[in-house]
Amino acid sequence: MSIAILLIVFVVLLGIGVPVAFCIGVATLGALLASLDAGPALATMAQRMVSGLNSFALLAIPLFILSGVIMGQGGIAARLIHFAKCLIGMVPGGLAFVNIISCTLFGAISGSAVAASSAVGGFMIPEMEKDGYQRNFSAAVTATSATTGLLIPPSNILIVYAIASGGVSIAALFIAGYLPGLLVALSLMVVCGIYAKRNNFPSSARVSLREAATAGLAALPSLFLIVLVIGGIIGGVFTATEAGAIAVLYALALAWGFYGEITRRDIYPILLKAAETTAIVMLLVATSVAMSWLLAYHNVPTQVAEFLLQFSDNPLVILLIINLVLLIVGSFMDMTPAVLIFTPIFLPVAVQLGMSPLHFGIMIVLNLSIGLCTPPVGSVLFVSCAIAKTTIENIIRPLLPMYAAMIVALLLVTYVPAISEALPRYFGLM
Amino acid sequence: MFTALVAQLDKGFRFFLASLIALMVLCVTWQIVSRYVLGDPSQWTEELARFLLIWIGLLGGAYAYHVKMHLGLDILSNKLTGSKKVLHALFVHVLVILFSAAVLIVGGLRIVQMTTELKQYSAALEVPMAFIYSALPISGVMLILYAAIAIIETLAPQAMED
Amino acid sequence: NEDEGVTRLKIGHTLDPTHTVHKAMLVMDKELQSLSGGTMAIDLYPSGQLGSERELIELLQIGSLAMTKVSASPLESFVPEMKIFNIPYLFRDKQHYLNVLDSEVGQALLDAPTAVRLRGLGYFDAGSRSFYSTKKPINTPDDLTGLKIRVQESQTAMRMVSSLGGSPTPVSWGELYTALQQGVVDGAENNPPSFYLSHHYEVAPYFTLDEHSAVPDVLLMSDYVWQHLTAQQRQWVQQAVAVAVQYQRKQWQIDTEHALQQVAADGVTIIRPDKSLFRAKVEIMLADYEASPLGDTIRAIQEVR
Ligand code: NA
Ligand code: NA
């Protein structure tokens, strides 16, 4: 009953054009009122919204959004892009490749897809627009490639899975994530390559070695930002979230003190812009955490799984069904609760079919990371839209072929165990 | 007069939001500095940063509504014209007012009241949890105010001029 | 929450389904169903699906959740008396600790939360907490000097680590594996099953059984939900809890030994230090608390045989 209310209210309000955060909020509230007394329902909704925001890991979002804004306005991004263009710009669609590589690199080190999309998208999308790329296309590239970092270590979501699975080694999972993560990045590059050919995407003129070297030298202090962030995280000097603050301070020092491209007067508008973008994402996080809670509270995931699994006993078909369920779930639900709820449900089934828990972990994380950039609920999608100042319906069309590429990668990972297991085996971890 | 008041409120609110973000950067930085430079890890920075994020998320959510930044599908509203468009806009604003009143103000005040009466304090900073949760009703009031402004703008655009 | 005439009690907790407490709750469900002739049952939500410990406690107070299991530590901010469990070396030994839980003092501590819309229903055993470290073994308290040790969100726990010479560093439980691996902290403290189930042994190869504190888990119930039950239903709940508690305490012993065997087999060095060295460094804390308003409770505990 309450789930019917949730779905109907949500779909109707979304169609009418109510902001998504409020669609989710009102629909969840309606469903809560149908299952609890009014007092507890209202207080529970309010508490879930606050607890959704009460997470240190989420802080990476405002911090990297802020550093992204500073990099964009302070000439750091421009120098990096100029250098990258000198290297790869003569390839048609080269900037799209630069975007994918940056997102993968950044997602890998920060372990947060939202951080990657906000940091990289913040400067890449405007730069790509200057070069004639459509905003919607750039936002789609950013959103999808930002999720690769969830598979490439360090990754909090893999740790969450290891704990939920009750027996998979985190070290083995970390090693296992490299190839699938790179596979997704590669498949996205293929899409961009085809797109670039079809649409005659811009390619810049070939540059001289001297010019490239000059650009590299000019970009050196900016490149050091990446070294600082990666080095700091890997060296254990600070956590991925804390790296956000370091990125902000270094970017500020560089743009204000060294390049002189921003002044004291720019600081206030920069802070405000970051606050605004952050808030759009945060209100969505708050209401969708409340919705995830409601779904779990009514055992919806379990019931859906039980319903679907009665259809077949063929392993290939069951794995397909599991993937389908996870894709649907990922569309509506945040990743962490989805992993926590579905691992205990699907893992025993997968193990029965002969799948290793390690392999299953990579599959579920890859699957749910697609959900991060699908509507209606997808934090990475929201961040990318907010940064590109575009709407969800506009970004969908360029996203379609990228979803297709990610699903191809997902099917490969699902049916070819070696992609996940070869490296851990080589290193003697399984 | 009304416009001037709104502008003043807006200005103050924006300044508050920007300050919260700046404070958050300083807070996380202090966490690193206290651990390495001072060798005495700060006990409260992690918690303060999380609480700042709650405030930025909820209050900023109200502000983002004001500047019409929230994401939604606008296929329908783009097609509507005249009085239908006005009715549509009114529906959305009234819905936001109802949600804010019910969840953020009533639900929020319930938790604020509960945590006050039960003397709940946060673990590290030992500040009342009621203080953290008060972001809910404050955000609710701001959302209702901004929605009311939007309704006035829709019904009587001339009231917002001069 | 009544559908088809069955009263379903929703229990949320933050442990994973392999933990003894979860297994005990399954026993509780079975017991409750049979006592009530199928008119009462339990829905279980493990792994923090419904929220963190503090949030689950708030949901009990709000009335949207029936029960939860929390460590006594996060209860400190709700029920100051719970601070005593984090006082290092408060109990003489394991038997003294279990006797205290089942004594009048233990019952009084369970009843304390009623003032805050919560009811304590029973204690689960959570064993003794010990240190583990990543880089070097902790043989004596001196080895803790300068080490950044992750502690629970508890003032008493932080003070204990400081008194031993370490730097207490708050890191959330979920981020601890990475924090240990990357050297953000040099060690942490917990009971053997948690050390094993969290995989922290993969990155922290030294486990020092100093057994500095014994913080039990408390099974809490929402007073709002409790008020909606009949006298008969309340009696069934209490009977089912008693059965589950007995089951859990036996199972905990088994799981503790299993965890120690497993981590040792995985190459973890298990150190059995001279506990009196650790005790000497923190005796002052016990003395301080004896002079505080909690002094009466502490003396009552010391009188328990
Ligand atoms: Na990563
Ligand atoms: Na989605």
PDB file of C-alpha atoms in Angstrom, chain A residues 187-308:
ATOM      1  CA  SER A 187      34.315   1.454 -23.269  1.00  0.00           C
ATOM      2  CA  LEU A 188      33.361   5.079 -22.676  1.00  0.00           C
ATOM      3  CA  MET A 189      36.329   6.177 -24.798  1.00  0.00           C
ATOM      4  CA  VAL A 190      35.076   3.973 -27.606  1.00  0.00           C
ATOM      5  CA  VAL A 191      31.704   5.742 -27.466  1.00  0.00           C
ATOM      6  CA  CYS A 192      33.390   9.144 -27.530  1.00  0.00           C
ATOM      7  CA  GLY A 193      35.558   8.052 -30.439  1.00  0.00           C
ATOM      8  CA  ILE A 194      32.541   6.975 -32.488  1.00  0.00           C
ATOM      9  CA  TYR A 195      30.674  10.134 -31.515  1.00  0.00           C
ATOM     10  CA  ALA A 196      33.628  12.285 -32.500  1.00  0.00           C
ATOM     11  CA  LYS A 197      33.889  10.676 -35.938  1.00  0.00           C
ATOM     12  CA  ARG A 198      30.133  10.895 -36.602  1.00  0.00           C
ATOM     13  CA  ASN A 199      29.751  14.499 -35.525  1.00  0.00           C
ATOM     14  CA  ASN A 200      33.084  15.787 -36.830  1.00  0.00           C
ATOM     15  CA  PHE A 201      34.089  16.795 -33.357  1.00  0.00           C
ATOM     16  CA  PRO A 202      36.721  19.478 -33.144  1.00  0.00           C
ATOM     17  CA  SER A 203      40.374  18.605 -33.261  1.00  0.00           C
ATOM     18  CA  SER A 204      42.980  21.250 -32.795  1.00  0.00           C
ATOM     19  CA  ALA A 205      45.980  21.791 -35.024  1.00  0.00           C
ATOM     20  CA  ARG A 206      49.134  19.762 -34.334  1.00  0.00           C
ATOM     21  CA  VAL A 207      51.492  21.747 -32.097  1.00  0.00           C
ATOM     22  CA  SER A 208      55.270  21.922 -32.099  1.00  0.00           C
ATOM     23  CA  LEU A 209      57.304  20.128 -29.457  1.00  0.00           C
ATOM     24  CA  ARG A 210      58.530  23.489 -28.182  1.00  0.00           C
ATOM     25  CA  GLU A 211      54.977  24.737 -27.764  1.00  0.00           C
ATOM     26  CA  ALA A 212      53.981  21.567 -25.947  1.00  0.00           C
ATOM     27  CA  ALA A 213      56.987  21.878 -23.625  1.00  0.00           C
ATOM     28  CA  THR A 214      56.110  25.492 -22.816  1.00  0.00           C
ATOM     29  CA  ALA A 215      52.537  24.469 -22.086  1.00  0.00           C
ATOM     30  CA  GLY A 216      53.808  21.645 -19.886  1.00  0.00           C
ATOM     31  CA  LEU A 217      56.031  24.004 -17.919  1.00  0.00           C
ATOM     32  CA  ALA A 218      53.190  26.480 -17.446  1.00  0.00           C
ATOM     33  CA  ALA A 219      50.969  23.656 -16.253  1.00  0.00           C
ATOM     34  CA  LEU A 220      53.561  22.246 -13.845  1.00  0.00           C
ATOM     35  CA  PRO A 221      52.292  23.994 -10.663  1.00  0.00           C
ATOM     36  CA  SER A 222      48.774  22.951 -11.610  1.00  0.00           C
ATOM     37  CA  LEU A 223      49.876  19.372 -12.216  1.00  0.00           C
ATOM     38  CA  PHE A 224      51.472  19.423  -8.794  1.00  0.00           C
ATOM     39  CA  LEU A 225      47.949  19.774  -7.359  1.00  0.00           C
ATOM     40  CA  ILE A 226      47.232  16.268  -8.623  1.00  0.00           C
ATOM     41  CA  VAL A 227      50.525  14.977  -7.248  1.00  0.00           C
ATOM     42  CA  LEU A 228      49.758  16.603  -3.899  1.00  0.00           C
ATOM     43  CA  VAL A 229      46.279  15.095  -3.681  1.00  0.00           C
ATOM     44  CA  ILE A 230      47.267  11.612  -4.888  1.00  0.00           C
ATOM     45  CA  GLY A 231      50.495  11.565  -2.894  1.00  0.00           C
ATOM     46  CA  GLY A 232      48.760  12.764   0.251  1.00  0.00           C
ATOM     47  CA  ILE A 233      46.069  10.118   0.081  1.00  0.00           C
ATOM     48  CA  ILE A 234      48.356   7.239  -0.874  1.00  0.00           C
ATOM     49  CA  GLY A 235      50.966   8.328   1.668  1.00  0.00           C
ATOM     50  CA  GLY A 236      48.335   8.361   4.404  1.00  0.00           C
ATOM     51  CA  VAL A 237      48.896  12.040   5.178  1.00  0.00           C
ATOM     52  CA  PHE A 238      45.189  12.743   4.819  1.00  0.00           C
ATOM     53  CA  THR A 239      41.969  10.948   3.908  1.00  0.00           C
ATOM     54  CA  ALA A 240      40.205  11.403   0.576  1.00  0.00           C
ATOM     55  CA  THR A 241      37.746  13.831   2.177  1.00  0.00           C
ATOM     56  CA  GLU A 242      40.512  15.830   3.795  1.00  0.00           C
ATOM     57  CA  ALA A 243      42.260  15.969   0.444  1.00  0.00           C
ATOM     58  CA  GLY A 244      39.362  18.176  -0.652  1.00  0.00           C
ATOM     59  CA  ALA A 245      40.423  20.882   1.798  1.00  0.00           C
ATOM     60  CA  ILE A 246      44.045  20.600   0.689  1.00  0.00           C
ATOM     61  CA  ALA A 247      42.933  20.926  -2.935  1.00  0.00           C
ATOM     62  CA  VAL A 248      40.960  24.069  -2.057  1.00  0.00           C
ATOM     63  CA  LEU A 249      43.863  25.694  -0.218  1.00  0.00           C
ATOM     64  CA  TYR A 250      46.487  24.797  -2.807  1.00  0.00           C
ATOM     65  CA  ALA A 251      44.249  25.913  -5.692  1.00  0.00           C
ATOM     66  CA  LEU A 252      43.570  29.152  -3.855  1.00  0.00           C
ATOM     67  CA  ALA A 253      47.240  29.796  -3.123  1.00  0.00           C
ATOM     68  CA  LEU A 254      48.132  29.067  -6.732  1.00  0.00           C
ATOM     69  CA  ALA A 255      45.345  31.076  -8.376  1.00  0.00           C
ATOM     70  CA  TRP A 256      45.484  34.012  -5.983  1.00  0.00           C
ATOM     71  CA  GLY A 257      49.103  34.170  -4.891  1.00  0.00           C
ATOM     72  CA  PHE A 258      50.993  32.731  -7.852  1.00  0.00           C
ATOM     73  CA  TYR A 259      48.986  33.197 -11.045  1.00  0.00           C
ATOM     74  CA  GLY A 260      47.169  36.267  -9.715  1.00  0.00           C
ATOM     75  CA  GLU A 261      44.083  35.362 -11.698  1.00  0.00           C
ATOM     76  CA  ILE A 262      41.695  35.762  -8.795  1.00  0.00           C
ATOM     77  CA  THR A 263      41.637  38.554  -6.230  1.00  0.00           C
ATOM     78  CA  ARG A 264      40.270  38.980  -2.739  1.00  0.00           C
ATOM     79  CA  ARG A 265      37.005  40.236  -4.244  1.00  0.00           C
ATOM     80  CA  ASP A 266      36.466  36.975  -6.135  1.00  0.00           C
ATOM     81  CA  ILE A 267      36.491  34.864  -2.974  1.00  0.00           C
ATOM     82  CA  TYR A 268      32.962  35.676  -1.807  1.00  0.00           C
ATOM     83  CA  PRO A 269      31.221  34.896  -5.138  1.00  0.00           C
ATOM     84  CA  ILE A 270      33.289  31.712  -5.430  1.00  0.00           C
ATOM     85  CA  LEU A 271      32.200  30.556  -1.963  1.00  0.00           C
ATOM     86  CA  LEU A 272      28.579  31.370  -2.721  1.00  0.00           C
ATOM     87  CA  LYS A 273      28.647  29.524  -6.017  1.00  0.00           C
ATOM     88  CA  ALA A 274      30.065  26.442  -4.302  1.00  0.00           C
ATOM     89  CA  ALA A 275      27.426  26.700  -1.540  1.00  0.00           C
ATOM     90  CA  GLU A 276      24.643  26.927  -4.093  1.00  0.00           C
ATOM     91  CA  THR A 277      25.806  23.918  -6.139  1.00  0.00           C
ATOM     92  CA  THR A 278      26.429  21.936  -2.960  1.00  0.00           C
ATOM     93  CA  ALA A 279      22.947  22.646  -1.648  1.00  0.00           C
ATOM     94  CA  ILE A 280      21.241  21.393  -4.801  1.00  0.00           C
ATOM     95  CA  VAL A 281      22.966  18.052  -4.370  1.00  0.00           C
ATOM     96  CA  MET A 282      22.549  17.954  -0.600  1.00  0.00           C
ATOM     97  CA  LEU A 283      18.778  18.444  -0.555  1.00  0.00           C
ATOM     98  CA  LEU A 284      18.513  15.584  -3.047  1.00  0.00           C
ATOM     99  CA  VAL A 285      20.783  13.407  -0.925  1.00  0.00           C
ATOM    100  CA  ALA A 286      18.689  14.244   2.132  1.00  0.00           C
ATOM    101  CA  THR A 287      15.347  13.260   0.613  1.00  0.00           C
ATOM    102  CA  SER A 288      16.646  10.213  -1.247  1.00  0.00           C
ATOM    103  CA  VAL A 289      18.250   8.886   1.947  1.00  0.00           C
ATOM    104  CA  ALA A 290      14.800   9.145   3.510  1.00  0.00           C
ATOM    105  CA  MET A 291      13.321   7.227   0.569  1.00  0.00           C
ATOM    106  CA  SER A 292      15.992   4.505   0.737  1.00  0.00           C
ATOM    107  CA  TRP A 293      15.160   4.135   4.405  1.00  0.00           C
ATOM    108  CA  LEU A 294      11.468   3.737   3.638  1.00  0.00           C
ATOM    109  CA  LEU A 295      12.170   1.070   0.992  1.00  0.00           C
ATOM    110  CA  ALA A 296      14.327  -0.878   3.422  1.00  0.00           C
ATOM    111  CA  TYR A 297      11.760  -0.438   6.206  1.00  0.00           C
ATOM    112  CA  HIS A 298       9.101  -2.092   4.033  1.00  0.00           C
ATOM    113  CA  ASN A 299      11.438  -4.879   2.888  1.00  0.00           C
ATOM    114  CA  VAL A 300      10.811  -3.848  -0.704  1.00  0.00           C
ATOM    115  CA  PRO A 301      14.222  -5.021  -1.989  1.00  0.00           C
ATOM    116  CA  THR A 302      13.762  -8.505  -0.527  1.00  0.00           C
ATOM    117  CA  GLN A 303      10.290  -8.883  -1.956  1.00  0.00           C
ATOM    118  CA  VAL A 304      11.356  -7.711  -5.402  1.00  0.00           C
ATOM    119  CA  ALA A 305      14.260 -10.159  -5.401  1.00  0.00           C
ATOM    120  CA  GLU A 306      12.157 -13.106  -4.271  1.00  0.00           C
ATOM    121  CA  PHE A 307       9.562 -12.305  -6.903  1.00  0.00           C
ATOM    122  CA  LEU A 308      12.059 -12.163  -9.763  1.00  0.00           C
TER     123      LEU A 308
END
